[in-house]
């Protein structure tokens, strides 16, 4: 899949977080094709939920471990030609993959040293408590 409207979604790393990301992923998909990048078992769940058009498995503790793995998975993501990446996990590794994927627009929360890799940083709500994580991620996607 290669479309000028393709979005790359770096999905959360935990099952509960994936469930909370569903509204944001659905909103992203309403704008065009979505390629999900993440742990294979979580991607299977998201495929069943019909919020992804394609997947890029990321076995960060196995075949894709370490810096070479980051590069490999980013190259696999780049084959889909994403115009933007939405980074759900709060990790430098996820932001690095988004940056290396070639996505011109990279959106996420600029925490944990990720500010330089995200050119569409979205500040966390203040105070962070009182808003459900699903709403925080939906606001991040919708801009």
PDB file of C-alpha atoms in Angstrom:
ATOM      1  CA  UNK A   1       0.000   0.000   0.000  1.00  0.00           C
ATOM      2  CA  UNK A   2       1.324   3.376  -0.958  1.00  0.00           C
ATOM      3  CA  UNK A   3      -0.963   6.347  -0.853  1.00  0.00           C
ATOM      4  CA  UNK A   4      -0.369  10.021  -0.349  1.00  0.00           C
ATOM      5  CA  UNK A   5      -2.829   9.818   2.553  1.00  0.00           C
ATOM      6  CA  UNK A   6      -1.383   6.756   4.298  1.00  0.00           C
ATOM      7  CA  UNK A   7      -0.791   7.118   8.034  1.00  0.00           C
ATOM      8  CA  UNK A   8       1.599   5.017  10.068  1.00  0.00           C
ATOM      9  CA  UNK A   9       0.336   4.269  13.582  1.00  0.00           C
ATOM     10  CA  UNK A  10       2.958   3.120  16.058  1.00  0.00           C
ATOM     11  CA  UNK A  11       0.583   1.274  18.340  1.00  0.00           C
ATOM     12  CA  UNK A  12       0.851   1.025  22.122  1.00  0.00           C
ATOM     13  CA  UNK A  13       2.797  -1.840  23.642  1.00  0.00           C
ATOM     14  CA  UNK A  14       0.191  -3.099  26.107  1.00  0.00           C
ATOM     15  CA  UNK A  15      -3.225  -4.680  25.574  1.00  0.00           C
ATOM     16  CA  UNK A  16      -5.135  -2.194  27.744  1.00  0.00           C
ATOM     17  CA  UNK A  17      -3.455   0.718  25.973  1.00  0.00           C
ATOM     18  CA  UNK A  18      -4.345  -0.772  22.595  1.00  0.00           C
ATOM     19  CA  UNK A  19      -7.995  -0.893  23.650  1.00  0.00           C
ATOM     20  CA  UNK A  20      -7.820   2.759  24.731  1.00  0.00           C
ATOM     21  CA  UNK A  21      -6.243   3.676  21.373  1.00  0.00           C
ATOM     22  CA  UNK A  22      -9.166   2.243  19.366  1.00  0.00           C
ATOM     23  CA  UNK A  23     -11.134   5.539  19.103  1.00  0.00           C
ATOM     24  CA  UNK A  24      -7.999   7.372  17.919  1.00  0.00           C
ATOM     25  CA  UNK A  25      -7.170   4.654  15.393  1.00  0.00           C
ATOM     26  CA  UNK A  26     -10.744   4.719  14.080  1.00  0.00           C
ATOM     27  CA  UNK A  27     -10.521   8.507  13.652  1.00  0.00           C
ATOM     28  CA  UNK A  28      -7.200   8.130  11.863  1.00  0.00           C
ATOM     29  CA  UNK A  29      -8.648   5.498   9.530  1.00  0.00           C
ATOM     30  CA  UNK A  30     -11.584   7.762   8.692  1.00  0.00           C
ATOM     31  CA  UNK A  31      -8.997  10.076   7.090  1.00  0.00           C
ATOM     32  CA  UNK A  32      -7.396   7.359   4.932  1.00  0.00           C
ATOM     33  CA  UNK A  33      -5.443   4.102   5.007  1.00  0.00           C
ATOM     34  CA  UNK A  34      -3.639   3.206   8.240  1.00  0.00           C
ATOM     35  CA  UNK A  35      -0.589   0.976   8.576  1.00  0.00           C
ATOM     36  CA  UNK A  36      -0.139  -0.332  12.110  1.00  0.00           C
ATOM     37  CA  UNK A  37       3.334  -0.970  13.478  1.00  0.00           C
ATOM     38  CA  UNK A  38       3.759  -2.905  16.706  1.00  0.00           C
ATOM     39  CA  UNK A  39       3.880  -6.255  18.459  1.00  0.00           C
ATOM     40  CA  UNK A  40       2.400  -9.006  16.262  1.00  0.00           C
ATOM     41  CA  UNK A  41      -0.252 -10.226  18.773  1.00  0.00           C
ATOM     42  CA  UNK A  42      -1.557  -6.685  19.281  1.00  0.00           C
ATOM     43  CA  UNK A  43      -1.653  -6.033  15.549  1.00  0.00           C
ATOM     44  CA  UNK A  44      -3.822  -9.132  15.112  1.00  0.00           C
ATOM     45  CA  UNK A  45      -6.369  -7.676  17.534  1.00  0.00           C
ATOM     46  CA  UNK A  46      -6.385  -4.362  15.695  1.00  0.00           C
ATOM     47  CA  UNK A  47      -6.844  -6.077  12.350  1.00  0.00           C
ATOM     48  CA  UNK A  48      -9.885  -7.849  13.788  1.00  0.00           C
ATOM     49  CA  UNK A  49     -11.211  -4.460  14.922  1.00  0.00           C
ATOM     50  CA  UNK A  50     -10.971  -3.208  11.308  1.00  0.00           C
ATOM     51  CA  UNK A  51      -8.929  -0.107  12.127  1.00  0.00           C
ATOM     52  CA  UNK A  52      -5.829  -1.091  10.123  1.00  0.00           C
ATOM     53  CA  UNK A  53      -5.350  -1.586   6.398  1.00  0.00           C
ATOM     54  CA  UNK A  54      -1.880  -3.138   6.666  1.00  0.00           C
ATOM     55  CA  UNK A  55       0.567  -4.108   9.392  1.00  0.00           C
ATOM     56  CA  UNK A  56       4.296  -3.952  10.030  1.00  0.00           C
ATOM     57  CA  UNK A  57       5.190  -6.433  12.771  1.00  0.00           C
ATOM     58  CA  UNK A  58       7.837  -5.210  15.208  1.00  0.00           C
ATOM     59  CA  UNK A  59       9.429  -7.915  17.326  1.00  0.00           C
ATOM     60  CA  UNK A  60      11.507  -5.524  19.433  1.00  0.00           C
ATOM     61  CA  UNK A  61      12.718  -8.254  21.801  1.00  0.00           C
ATOM     62  CA  UNK A  62      13.509 -10.785  19.076  1.00  0.00           C
ATOM     63  CA  UNK A  63      14.328 -10.384  15.383  1.00  0.00           C
ATOM     64  CA  UNK A  64      14.027  -6.580  15.529  1.00  0.00           C
ATOM     65  CA  UNK A  65      16.019  -6.014  18.732  1.00  0.00           C
ATOM     66  CA  UNK A  66      18.613  -3.286  19.034  1.00  0.00           C
ATOM     67  CA  UNK A  67      19.597  -0.434  16.737  1.00  0.00           C
ATOM     68  CA  UNK A  68      19.757  -2.649  13.638  1.00  0.00           C
ATOM     69  CA  UNK A  69      16.209  -3.820  14.367  1.00  0.00           C
ATOM     70  CA  UNK A  70      14.980  -0.233  14.602  1.00  0.00           C
ATOM     71  CA  UNK A  71      16.461   0.439  11.185  1.00  0.00           C
ATOM     72  CA  UNK A  72      14.949  -2.755   9.678  1.00  0.00           C
ATOM     73  CA  UNK A  73      11.439  -2.106  10.964  1.00  0.00           C
ATOM     74  CA  UNK A  74      11.587   1.540   9.846  1.00  0.00           C
ATOM     75  CA  UNK A  75      12.549   0.413   6.321  1.00  0.00           C
ATOM     76  CA  UNK A  76       9.606  -2.031   6.297  1.00  0.00           C
ATOM     77  CA  UNK A  77       7.307   0.817   7.334  1.00  0.00           C
ATOM     78  CA  UNK A  78       8.786   3.113   4.673  1.00  0.00           C
ATOM     79  CA  UNK A  79       7.673   0.673   1.954  1.00  0.00           C
ATOM     80  CA  UNK A  80       4.096   1.768   2.694  1.00  0.00           C
ATOM     81  CA  UNK A  81       4.943   5.394   1.909  1.00  0.00           C
ATOM     82  CA  UNK A  82       3.376   6.981   4.991  1.00  0.00           C
ATOM     83  CA  UNK A  83       2.743  10.720   4.792  1.00  0.00           C
ATOM     84  CA  UNK A  84       2.376  10.939   8.552  1.00  0.00           C
ATOM     85  CA  UNK A  85       3.159   8.908  11.621  1.00  0.00           C
ATOM     86  CA  UNK A  86       1.279   8.968  14.896  1.00  0.00           C
ATOM     87  CA  UNK A  87       3.383   7.772  17.821  1.00  0.00           C
ATOM     88  CA  UNK A  88       1.343   6.342  20.685  1.00  0.00           C
ATOM     89  CA  UNK A  89       4.093   4.716  22.838  1.00  0.00           C
ATOM     90  CA  UNK A  90       5.979   7.208  25.023  1.00  0.00           C
ATOM     91  CA  UNK A  91       9.387   5.952  23.933  1.00  0.00           C
ATOM     92  CA  UNK A  92      12.380   7.330  22.089  1.00  0.00           C
ATOM     93  CA  UNK A  93      12.537   4.069  20.118  1.00  0.00           C
ATOM     94  CA  UNK A  94       9.003   4.567  18.706  1.00  0.00           C
ATOM     95  CA  UNK A  95       9.738   8.173  17.717  1.00  0.00           C
ATOM     96  CA  UNK A  96      12.981   7.049  16.067  1.00  0.00           C
ATOM     97  CA  UNK A  97      11.138   4.448  13.990  1.00  0.00           C
ATOM     98  CA  UNK A  98       8.610   7.110  12.936  1.00  0.00           C
ATOM     99  CA  UNK A  99      11.434   9.468  11.949  1.00  0.00           C
ATOM    100  CA  UNK A 100      13.279   6.788   9.965  1.00  0.00           C
ATOM    101  CA  UNK A 101      10.075   5.655   8.215  1.00  0.00           C
ATOM    102  CA  UNK A 102      10.197   8.722   6.003  1.00  0.00           C
ATOM    103  CA  UNK A 103       6.869  10.107   7.231  1.00  0.00           C
ATOM    104  CA  UNK A 104       6.994  13.856   6.656  1.00  0.00           C
ATOM    105  CA  UNK A 105       4.590  14.587   9.508  1.00  0.00           C
ATOM    106  CA  UNK A 106       5.325  12.948  12.879  1.00  0.00           C
ATOM    107  CA  UNK A 107       2.861  13.537  15.700  1.00  0.00           C
ATOM    108  CA  UNK A 108       3.109  12.492  19.330  1.00  0.00           C
ATOM    109  CA  UNK A 109       3.697  13.719  22.843  1.00  0.00           C
ATOM    110  CA  UNK A 110       7.169  15.345  23.075  1.00  0.00           C
ATOM    111  CA  UNK A 111       8.219  13.511  26.230  1.00  0.00           C
ATOM    112  CA  UNK A 112      11.176  11.253  27.001  1.00  0.00           C
ATOM    113  CA  UNK A 113      13.590  13.070  24.693  1.00  0.00           C
ATOM    114  CA  UNK A 114      11.423  12.699  21.590  1.00  0.00           C
ATOM    115  CA  UNK A 115      10.895  16.393  20.786  1.00  0.00           C
ATOM    116  CA  UNK A 116      13.508  16.572  18.015  1.00  0.00           C
ATOM    117  CA  UNK A 117      12.011  13.575  16.200  1.00  0.00           C
ATOM    118  CA  UNK A 118       8.419  14.848  16.238  1.00  0.00           C
ATOM    119  CA  UNK A 119       7.639  17.798  14.008  1.00  0.00           C
ATOM    120  CA  UNK A 120       4.002  17.960  15.160  1.00  0.00           C
ATOM    121  CA  UNK A 121       4.369  17.715  18.935  1.00  0.00           C
ATOM    122  CA  UNK A 122       1.131  17.571  20.907  1.00  0.00           C
ATOM    123  CA  UNK A 123       1.379  18.721  24.502  1.00  0.00           C
ATOM    124  CA  UNK A 124      -0.087  16.546  27.199  1.00  0.00           C
ATOM    125  CA  UNK A 125      -3.170  18.016  28.856  1.00  0.00           C
ATOM    126  CA  UNK A 126      -2.631  19.986  32.049  1.00  0.00           C
ATOM    127  CA  UNK A 127      -3.371  18.699  34.541  1.00  0.00           C
ATOM    128  CA  UNK A 128      -2.871  15.232  33.031  1.00  0.00           C
ATOM    129  CA  UNK A 129      -5.205  13.622  35.549  1.00  0.00           C
ATOM    130  CA  UNK A 130      -8.916  13.859  34.947  1.00  0.00           C
ATOM    131  CA  UNK A 131      -8.789  13.016  31.232  1.00  0.00           C
ATOM    132  CA  UNK A 132      -9.102   9.440  30.099  1.00  0.00           C
ATOM    133  CA  UNK A 133      -6.159   8.191  28.044  1.00  0.00           C
ATOM    134  CA  UNK A 134      -8.529   7.335  25.186  1.00  0.00           C
ATOM    135  CA  UNK A 135      -9.538  11.009  25.017  1.00  0.00           C
ATOM    136  CA  UNK A 136      -5.918  12.176  25.185  1.00  0.00           C
ATOM    137  CA  UNK A 137      -4.952   9.982  22.224  1.00  0.00           C
ATOM    138  CA  UNK A 138      -8.058  10.935  20.252  1.00  0.00           C
ATOM    139  CA  UNK A 139      -7.170  14.616  20.712  1.00  0.00           C
ATOM    140  CA  UNK A 140      -3.606  13.840  19.594  1.00  0.00           C
ATOM    141  CA  UNK A 141      -4.845  12.289  16.352  1.00  0.00           C
ATOM    142  CA  UNK A 142      -7.411  14.963  15.651  1.00  0.00           C
ATOM    143  CA  UNK A 143      -4.911  17.735  16.313  1.00  0.00           C
TER     144      UNK A 143
END
